[in-house]
PDB file of C-alpha atoms in Angstrom:
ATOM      1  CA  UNK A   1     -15.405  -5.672  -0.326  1.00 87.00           C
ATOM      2  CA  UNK A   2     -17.770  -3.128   1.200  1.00 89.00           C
ATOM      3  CA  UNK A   3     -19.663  -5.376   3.478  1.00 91.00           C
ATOM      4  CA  UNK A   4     -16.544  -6.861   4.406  1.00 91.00           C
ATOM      5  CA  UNK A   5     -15.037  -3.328   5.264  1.00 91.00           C
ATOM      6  CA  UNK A   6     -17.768  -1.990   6.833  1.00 92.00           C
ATOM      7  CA  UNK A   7     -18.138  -5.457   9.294  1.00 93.00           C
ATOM      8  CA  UNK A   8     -14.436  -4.626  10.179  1.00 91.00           C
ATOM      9  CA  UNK A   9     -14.773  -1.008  10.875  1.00 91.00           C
ATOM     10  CA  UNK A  10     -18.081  -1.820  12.991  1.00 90.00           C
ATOM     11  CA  UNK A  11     -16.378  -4.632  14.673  1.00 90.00           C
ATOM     12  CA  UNK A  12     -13.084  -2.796  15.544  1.00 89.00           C
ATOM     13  CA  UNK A  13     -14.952   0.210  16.725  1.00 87.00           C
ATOM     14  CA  UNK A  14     -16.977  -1.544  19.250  1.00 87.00           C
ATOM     15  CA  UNK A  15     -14.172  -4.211  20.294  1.00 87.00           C
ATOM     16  CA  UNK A  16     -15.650  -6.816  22.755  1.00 86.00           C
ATOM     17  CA  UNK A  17     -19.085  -5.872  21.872  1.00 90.00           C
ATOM     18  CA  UNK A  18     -21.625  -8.824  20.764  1.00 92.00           C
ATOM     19  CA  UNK A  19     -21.469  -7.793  17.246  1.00 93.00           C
ATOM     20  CA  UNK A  20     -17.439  -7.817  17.435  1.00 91.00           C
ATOM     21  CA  UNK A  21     -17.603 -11.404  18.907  1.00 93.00           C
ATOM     22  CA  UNK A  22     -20.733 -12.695  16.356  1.00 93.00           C
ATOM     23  CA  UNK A  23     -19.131 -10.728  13.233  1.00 92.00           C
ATOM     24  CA  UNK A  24     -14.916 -12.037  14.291  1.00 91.00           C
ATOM     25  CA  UNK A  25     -16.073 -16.109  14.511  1.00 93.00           C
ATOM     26  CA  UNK A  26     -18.368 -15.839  11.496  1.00 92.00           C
ATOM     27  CA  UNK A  27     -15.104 -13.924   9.655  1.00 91.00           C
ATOM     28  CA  UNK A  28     -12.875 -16.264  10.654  1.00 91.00           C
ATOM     29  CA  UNK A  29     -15.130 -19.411  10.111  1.00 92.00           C
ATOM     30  CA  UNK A  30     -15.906 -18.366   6.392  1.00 90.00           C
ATOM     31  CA  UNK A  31     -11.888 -17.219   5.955  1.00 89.00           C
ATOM     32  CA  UNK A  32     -10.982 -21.170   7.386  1.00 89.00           C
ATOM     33  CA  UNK A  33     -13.596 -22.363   4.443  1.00 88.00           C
ATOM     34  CA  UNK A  34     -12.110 -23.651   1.224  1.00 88.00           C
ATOM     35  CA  UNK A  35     -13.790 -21.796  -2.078  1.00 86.00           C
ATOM     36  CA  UNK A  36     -15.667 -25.066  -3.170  1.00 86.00           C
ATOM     37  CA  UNK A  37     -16.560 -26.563  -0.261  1.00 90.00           C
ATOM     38  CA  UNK A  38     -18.625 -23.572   0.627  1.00 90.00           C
ATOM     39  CA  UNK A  39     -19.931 -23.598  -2.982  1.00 89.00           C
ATOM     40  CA  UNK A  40     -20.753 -27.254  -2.526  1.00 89.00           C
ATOM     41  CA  UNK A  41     -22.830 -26.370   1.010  1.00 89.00           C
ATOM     42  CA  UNK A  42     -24.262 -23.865  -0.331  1.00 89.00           C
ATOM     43  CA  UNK A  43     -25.391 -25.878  -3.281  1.00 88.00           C
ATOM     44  CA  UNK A  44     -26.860 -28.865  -1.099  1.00 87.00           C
ATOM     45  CA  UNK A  45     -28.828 -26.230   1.423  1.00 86.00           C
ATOM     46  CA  UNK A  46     -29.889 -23.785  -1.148  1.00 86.00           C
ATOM     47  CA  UNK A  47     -30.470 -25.734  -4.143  1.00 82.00           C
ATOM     48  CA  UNK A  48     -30.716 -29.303  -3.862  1.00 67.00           C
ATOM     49  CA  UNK A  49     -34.441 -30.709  -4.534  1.00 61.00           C
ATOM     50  CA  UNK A  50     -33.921 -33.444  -2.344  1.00 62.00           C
ATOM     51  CA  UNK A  51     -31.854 -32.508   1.106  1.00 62.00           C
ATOM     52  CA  UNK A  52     -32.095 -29.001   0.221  1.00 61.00           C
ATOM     53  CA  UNK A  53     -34.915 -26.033   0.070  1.00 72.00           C
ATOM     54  CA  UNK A  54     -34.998 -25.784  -4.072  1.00 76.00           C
ATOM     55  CA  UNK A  55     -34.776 -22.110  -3.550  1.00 82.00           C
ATOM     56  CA  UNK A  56     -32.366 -21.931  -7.046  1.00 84.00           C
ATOM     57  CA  UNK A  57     -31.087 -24.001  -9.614  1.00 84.00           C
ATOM     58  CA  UNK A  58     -28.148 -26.655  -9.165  1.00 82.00           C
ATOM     59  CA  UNK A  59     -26.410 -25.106 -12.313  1.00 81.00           C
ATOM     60  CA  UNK A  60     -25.901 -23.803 -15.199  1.00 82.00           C
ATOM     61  CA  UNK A  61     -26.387 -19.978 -16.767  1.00 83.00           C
ATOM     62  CA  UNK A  62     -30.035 -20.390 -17.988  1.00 81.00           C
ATOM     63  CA  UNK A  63     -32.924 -22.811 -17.844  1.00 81.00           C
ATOM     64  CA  UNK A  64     -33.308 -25.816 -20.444  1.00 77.00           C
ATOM     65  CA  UNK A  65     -35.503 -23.679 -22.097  1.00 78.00           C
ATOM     66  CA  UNK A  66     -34.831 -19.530 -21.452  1.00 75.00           C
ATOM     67  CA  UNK A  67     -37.810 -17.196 -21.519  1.00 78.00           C
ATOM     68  CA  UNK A  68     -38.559 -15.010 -24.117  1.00 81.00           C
ATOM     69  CA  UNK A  69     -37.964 -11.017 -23.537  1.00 83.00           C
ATOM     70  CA  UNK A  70     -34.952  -9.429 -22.250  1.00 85.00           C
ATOM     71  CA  UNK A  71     -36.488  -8.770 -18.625  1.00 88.00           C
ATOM     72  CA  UNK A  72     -37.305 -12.390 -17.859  1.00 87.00           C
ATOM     73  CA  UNK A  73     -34.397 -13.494 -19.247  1.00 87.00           C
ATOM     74  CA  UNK A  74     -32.045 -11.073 -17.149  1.00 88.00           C
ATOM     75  CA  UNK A  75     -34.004 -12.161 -14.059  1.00 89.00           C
ATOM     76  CA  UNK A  76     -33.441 -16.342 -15.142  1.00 88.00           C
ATOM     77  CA  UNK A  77     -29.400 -15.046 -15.562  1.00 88.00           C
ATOM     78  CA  UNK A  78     -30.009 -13.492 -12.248  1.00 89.00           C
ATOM     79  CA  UNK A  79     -31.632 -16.439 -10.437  1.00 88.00           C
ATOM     80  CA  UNK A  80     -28.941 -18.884 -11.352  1.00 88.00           C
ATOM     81  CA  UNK A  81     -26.058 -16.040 -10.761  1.00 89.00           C
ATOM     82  CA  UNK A  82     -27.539 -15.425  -7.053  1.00 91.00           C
ATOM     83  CA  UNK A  83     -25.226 -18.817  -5.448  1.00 90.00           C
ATOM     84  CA  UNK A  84     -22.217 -18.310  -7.253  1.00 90.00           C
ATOM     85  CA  UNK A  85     -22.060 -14.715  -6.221  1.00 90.00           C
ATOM     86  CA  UNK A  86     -22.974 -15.441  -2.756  1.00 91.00           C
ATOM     87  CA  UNK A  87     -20.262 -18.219  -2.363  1.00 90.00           C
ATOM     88  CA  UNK A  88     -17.614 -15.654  -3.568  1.00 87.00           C
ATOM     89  CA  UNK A  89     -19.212 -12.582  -1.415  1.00 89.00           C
ATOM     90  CA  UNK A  90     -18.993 -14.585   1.703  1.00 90.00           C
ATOM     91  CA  UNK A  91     -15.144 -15.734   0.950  1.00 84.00           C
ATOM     92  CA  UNK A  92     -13.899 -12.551   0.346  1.00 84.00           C
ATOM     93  CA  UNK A  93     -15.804 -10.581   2.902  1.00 87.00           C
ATOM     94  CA  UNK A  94     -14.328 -12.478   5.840  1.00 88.00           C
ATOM     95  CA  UNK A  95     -10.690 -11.508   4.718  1.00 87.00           C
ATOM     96  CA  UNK A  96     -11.646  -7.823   4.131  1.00 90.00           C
ATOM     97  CA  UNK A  97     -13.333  -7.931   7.375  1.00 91.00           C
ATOM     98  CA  UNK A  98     -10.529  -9.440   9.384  1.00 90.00           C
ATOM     99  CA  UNK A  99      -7.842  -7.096   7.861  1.00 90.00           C
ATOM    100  CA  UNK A 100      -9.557  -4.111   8.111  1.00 90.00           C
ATOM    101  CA  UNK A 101     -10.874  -5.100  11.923  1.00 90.00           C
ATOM    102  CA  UNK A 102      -6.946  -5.268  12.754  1.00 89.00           C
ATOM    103  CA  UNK A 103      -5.810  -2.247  10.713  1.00 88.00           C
ATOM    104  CA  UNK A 104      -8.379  -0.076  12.437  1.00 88.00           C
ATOM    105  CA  UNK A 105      -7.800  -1.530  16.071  1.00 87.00           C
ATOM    106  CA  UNK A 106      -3.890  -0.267  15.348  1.00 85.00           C
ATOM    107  CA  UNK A 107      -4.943   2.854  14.259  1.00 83.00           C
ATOM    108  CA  UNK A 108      -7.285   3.208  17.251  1.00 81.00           C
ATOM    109  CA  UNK A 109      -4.294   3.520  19.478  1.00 76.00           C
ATOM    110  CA  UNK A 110      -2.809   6.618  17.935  1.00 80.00           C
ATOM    111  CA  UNK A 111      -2.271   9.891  19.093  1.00 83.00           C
ATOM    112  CA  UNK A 112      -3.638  11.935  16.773  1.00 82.00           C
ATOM    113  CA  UNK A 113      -7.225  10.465  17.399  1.00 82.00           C
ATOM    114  CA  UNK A 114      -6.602  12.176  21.108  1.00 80.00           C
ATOM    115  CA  UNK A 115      -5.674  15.215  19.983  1.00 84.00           C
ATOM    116  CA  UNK A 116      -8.916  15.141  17.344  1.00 82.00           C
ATOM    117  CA  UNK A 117     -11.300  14.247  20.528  1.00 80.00           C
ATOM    118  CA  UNK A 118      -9.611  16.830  22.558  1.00 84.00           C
ATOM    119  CA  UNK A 119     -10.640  19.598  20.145  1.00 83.00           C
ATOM    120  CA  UNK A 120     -14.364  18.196  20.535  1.00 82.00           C
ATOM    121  CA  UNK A 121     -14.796  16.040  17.274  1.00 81.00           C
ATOM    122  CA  UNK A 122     -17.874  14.080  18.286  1.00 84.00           C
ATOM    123  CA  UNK A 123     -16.559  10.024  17.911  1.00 78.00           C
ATOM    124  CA  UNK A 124     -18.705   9.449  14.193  1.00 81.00           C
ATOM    125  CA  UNK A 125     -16.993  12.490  13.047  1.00 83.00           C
ATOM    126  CA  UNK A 126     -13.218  11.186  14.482  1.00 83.00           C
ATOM    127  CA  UNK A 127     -13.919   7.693  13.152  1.00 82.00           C
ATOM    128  CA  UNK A 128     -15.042   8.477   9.480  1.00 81.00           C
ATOM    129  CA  UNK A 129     -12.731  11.409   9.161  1.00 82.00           C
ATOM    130  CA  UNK A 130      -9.417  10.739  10.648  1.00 82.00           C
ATOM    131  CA  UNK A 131      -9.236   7.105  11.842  1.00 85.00           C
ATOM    132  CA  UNK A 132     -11.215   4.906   8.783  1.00 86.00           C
ATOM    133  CA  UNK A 133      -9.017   6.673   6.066  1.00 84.00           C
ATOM    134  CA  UNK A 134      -5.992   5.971   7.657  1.00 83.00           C
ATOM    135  CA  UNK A 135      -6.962   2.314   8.405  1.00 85.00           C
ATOM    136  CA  UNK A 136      -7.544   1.632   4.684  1.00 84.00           C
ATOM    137  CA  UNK A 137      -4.579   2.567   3.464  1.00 81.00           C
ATOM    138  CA  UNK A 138      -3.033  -0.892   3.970  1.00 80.00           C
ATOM    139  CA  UNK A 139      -6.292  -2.423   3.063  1.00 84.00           C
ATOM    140  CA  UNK A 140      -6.115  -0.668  -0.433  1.00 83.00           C
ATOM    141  CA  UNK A 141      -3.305  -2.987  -1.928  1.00 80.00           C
ATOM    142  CA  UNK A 142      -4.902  -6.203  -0.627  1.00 82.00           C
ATOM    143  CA  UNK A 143      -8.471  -4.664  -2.010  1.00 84.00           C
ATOM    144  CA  UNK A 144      -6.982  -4.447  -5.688  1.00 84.00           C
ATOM    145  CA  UNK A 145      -4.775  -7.334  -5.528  1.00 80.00           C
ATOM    146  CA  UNK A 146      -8.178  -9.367  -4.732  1.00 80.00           C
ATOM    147  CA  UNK A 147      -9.689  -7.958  -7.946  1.00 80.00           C
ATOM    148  CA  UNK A 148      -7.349  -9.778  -9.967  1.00 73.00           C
ATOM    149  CA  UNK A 149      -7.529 -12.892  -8.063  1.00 71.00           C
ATOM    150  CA  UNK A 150     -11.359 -12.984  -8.489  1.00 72.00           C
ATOM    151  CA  UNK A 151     -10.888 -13.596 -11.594  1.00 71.00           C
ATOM    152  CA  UNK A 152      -8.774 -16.744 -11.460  1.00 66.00           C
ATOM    153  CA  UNK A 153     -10.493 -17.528  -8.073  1.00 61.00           C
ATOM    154  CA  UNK A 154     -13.721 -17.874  -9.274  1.00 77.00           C
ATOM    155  CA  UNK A 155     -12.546 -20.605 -11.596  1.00 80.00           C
ATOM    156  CA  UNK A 156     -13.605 -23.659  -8.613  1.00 82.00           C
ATOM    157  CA  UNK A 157     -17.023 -21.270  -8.124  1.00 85.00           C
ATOM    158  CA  UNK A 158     -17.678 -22.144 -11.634  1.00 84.00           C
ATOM    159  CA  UNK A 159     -17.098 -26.092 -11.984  1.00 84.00           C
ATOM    160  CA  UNK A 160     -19.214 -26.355  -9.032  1.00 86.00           C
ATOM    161  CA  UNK A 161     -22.148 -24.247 -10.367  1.00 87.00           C
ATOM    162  CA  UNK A 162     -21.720 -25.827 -14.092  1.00 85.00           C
ATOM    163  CA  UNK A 163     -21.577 -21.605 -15.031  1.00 84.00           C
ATOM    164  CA  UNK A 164     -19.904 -21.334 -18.222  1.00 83.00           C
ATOM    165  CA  UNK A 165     -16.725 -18.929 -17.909  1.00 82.00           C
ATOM    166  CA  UNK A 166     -13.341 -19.159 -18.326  1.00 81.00           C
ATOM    167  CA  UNK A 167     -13.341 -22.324 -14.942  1.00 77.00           C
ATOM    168  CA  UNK A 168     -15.113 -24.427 -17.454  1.00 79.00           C
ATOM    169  CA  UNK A 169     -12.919 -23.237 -20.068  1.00 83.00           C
ATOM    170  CA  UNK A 170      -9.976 -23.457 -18.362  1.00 82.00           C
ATOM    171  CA  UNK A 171     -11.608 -27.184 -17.620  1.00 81.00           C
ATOM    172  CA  UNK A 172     -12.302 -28.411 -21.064  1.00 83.00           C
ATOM    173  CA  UNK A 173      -9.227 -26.971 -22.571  1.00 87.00           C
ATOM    174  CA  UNK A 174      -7.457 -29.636 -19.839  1.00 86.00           C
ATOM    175  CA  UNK A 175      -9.233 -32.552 -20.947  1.00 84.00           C
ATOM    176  CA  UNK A 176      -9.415 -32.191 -24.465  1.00 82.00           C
ATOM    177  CA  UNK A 177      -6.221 -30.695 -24.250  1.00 86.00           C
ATOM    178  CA  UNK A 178      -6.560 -26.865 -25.864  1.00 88.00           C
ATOM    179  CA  UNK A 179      -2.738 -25.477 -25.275  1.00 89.00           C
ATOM    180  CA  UNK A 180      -3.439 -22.300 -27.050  1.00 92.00           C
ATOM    181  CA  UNK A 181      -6.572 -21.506 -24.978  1.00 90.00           C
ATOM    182  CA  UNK A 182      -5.109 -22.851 -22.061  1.00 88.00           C
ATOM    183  CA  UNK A 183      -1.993 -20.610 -22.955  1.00 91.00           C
ATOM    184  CA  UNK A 184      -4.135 -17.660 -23.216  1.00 91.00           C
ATOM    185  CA  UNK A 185      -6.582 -18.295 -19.813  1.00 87.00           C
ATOM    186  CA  UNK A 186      -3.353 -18.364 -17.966  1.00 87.00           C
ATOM    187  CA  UNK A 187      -2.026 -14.576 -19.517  1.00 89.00           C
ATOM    188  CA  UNK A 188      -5.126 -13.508 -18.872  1.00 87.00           C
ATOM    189  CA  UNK A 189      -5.163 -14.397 -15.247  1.00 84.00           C
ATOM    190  CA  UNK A 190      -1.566 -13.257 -14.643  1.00 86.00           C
ATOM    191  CA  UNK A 191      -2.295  -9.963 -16.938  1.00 87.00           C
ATOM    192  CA  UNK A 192      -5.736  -9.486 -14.633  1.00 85.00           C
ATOM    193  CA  UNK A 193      -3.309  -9.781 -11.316  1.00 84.00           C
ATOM    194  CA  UNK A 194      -0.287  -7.685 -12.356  1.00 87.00           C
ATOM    195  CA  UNK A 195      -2.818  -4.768 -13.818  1.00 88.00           C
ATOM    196  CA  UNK A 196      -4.660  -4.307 -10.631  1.00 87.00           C
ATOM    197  CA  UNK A 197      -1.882  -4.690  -8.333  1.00 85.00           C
ATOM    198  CA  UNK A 198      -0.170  -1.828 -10.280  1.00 87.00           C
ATOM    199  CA  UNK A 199      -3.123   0.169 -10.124  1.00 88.00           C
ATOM    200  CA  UNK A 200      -3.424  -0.650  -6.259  1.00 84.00           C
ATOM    201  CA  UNK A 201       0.206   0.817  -5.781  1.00 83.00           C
ATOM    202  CA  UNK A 202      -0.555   3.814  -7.779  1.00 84.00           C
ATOM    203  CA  UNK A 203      -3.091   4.643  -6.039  1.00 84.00           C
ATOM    204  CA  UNK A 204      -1.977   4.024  -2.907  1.00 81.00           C
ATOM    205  CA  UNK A 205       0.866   6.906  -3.515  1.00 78.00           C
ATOM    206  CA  UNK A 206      -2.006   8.807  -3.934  1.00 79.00           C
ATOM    207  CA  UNK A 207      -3.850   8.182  -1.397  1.00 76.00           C
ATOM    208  CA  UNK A 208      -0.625   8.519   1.173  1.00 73.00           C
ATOM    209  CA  UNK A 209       1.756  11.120   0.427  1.00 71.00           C
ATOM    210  CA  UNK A 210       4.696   9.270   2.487  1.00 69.00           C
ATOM    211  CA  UNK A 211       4.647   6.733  -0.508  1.00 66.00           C
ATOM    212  CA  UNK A 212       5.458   8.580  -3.004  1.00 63.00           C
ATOM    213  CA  UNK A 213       8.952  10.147  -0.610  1.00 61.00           C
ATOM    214  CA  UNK A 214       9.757   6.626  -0.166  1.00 54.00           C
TER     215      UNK A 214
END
């Protein structure tokens, strides 16, 4: 969320600029990409021993055999952890980045950014003060109601990196069939989405005054 919102700002700030141009394709090449077919790329470039550079393993939470101590075992959780969290960074940064690109350029075109350069507000100043805040206000909702769907989303991340969470759970309780865990995966996802988006509209009346007149 905060790479993608910070590529958006810097984008919409300096429309047309090379970095707009670079940082807009690679947004909305990554935003066309389906979940596991990135995951899959990924996992032939990155890890694969054969066509790929072995940089990490193909899958899986730990080695066949996990070192001994807490610090090299953290770093062995980390090592296998680094792809699947990459595969869902890049996914979700390209939609935070495209949003928050276009809610900035609207805001951009306002009058009370005039009237803040007119009183001498050097442009850093105008954009993190008065126009970024603004521009996130309709980014907050979709920023929250992403939270929730990370957690169901990241169910295709994890079949295709073998990690064992609640995708593989959700997977074996389907084959063997498991109703009652299956029943409970699928309250937890809808409980994880509902929760966040409430908090997202909460907070947005705090954020923006106007909400809560409405």
């Amino acid at each position: 969320i905060a790479i993608g919102l910070w590529i958006g700002v810097k984008g919409a700030w300096q429309r047309g600029s090379a970095f707009d141009r670079i940082s807009n394709a690679t947004s909305l090449t990554l935003y066309a990409m389906p979940i596991f077919w990135l995951g899959i790329v990924l996992l032939m470039i990155l890890a694969g021993n054969q066509m790929g550079l072995g940089l990490f393993p193909t899958g899986g939470m730990h080695d066949v055999t996990p070192p001994t101590g807490w610090l090299a075992n953290a770093l062995d959780v980390a090592h296998h952890l680094f792809l699947p969290c990459l595969t869902l960074t890049l996914a979700y940064l390209a939609e935070f980045s495209l949003v928050m690109r276009s809610s900035l350029l609207d805001e951009m075109g306002q009058d009370y950014l005039n009237t803040a350069r007119a009183k001498g507000l050097r442009d850093l100043v105008v954009r993190r003060r008065h126009a970024v805040p603004n521009a996130l206000l309709p980014t907050t909702t979709l920023i929250f109601l992403h939270l929730g769907f990370i957690i169901s989303g990241a169910v295709t991340v994890e079949i295709v990196y073998s990690w064992p969470g609640l995708g593989q759970a959700s997977l074996e309780a389907l084959e063997f069939p498991d109703f009652n865990l299956l029943q409970g995966i699928f309250l937890l996802f809808a409980a994880s989405t509902i929760i966040f988006n409430l908090i997202g509209d909460l907070l947005l009346g705090v954020l923006d005054p106007r909400v809560r007149e409405v």
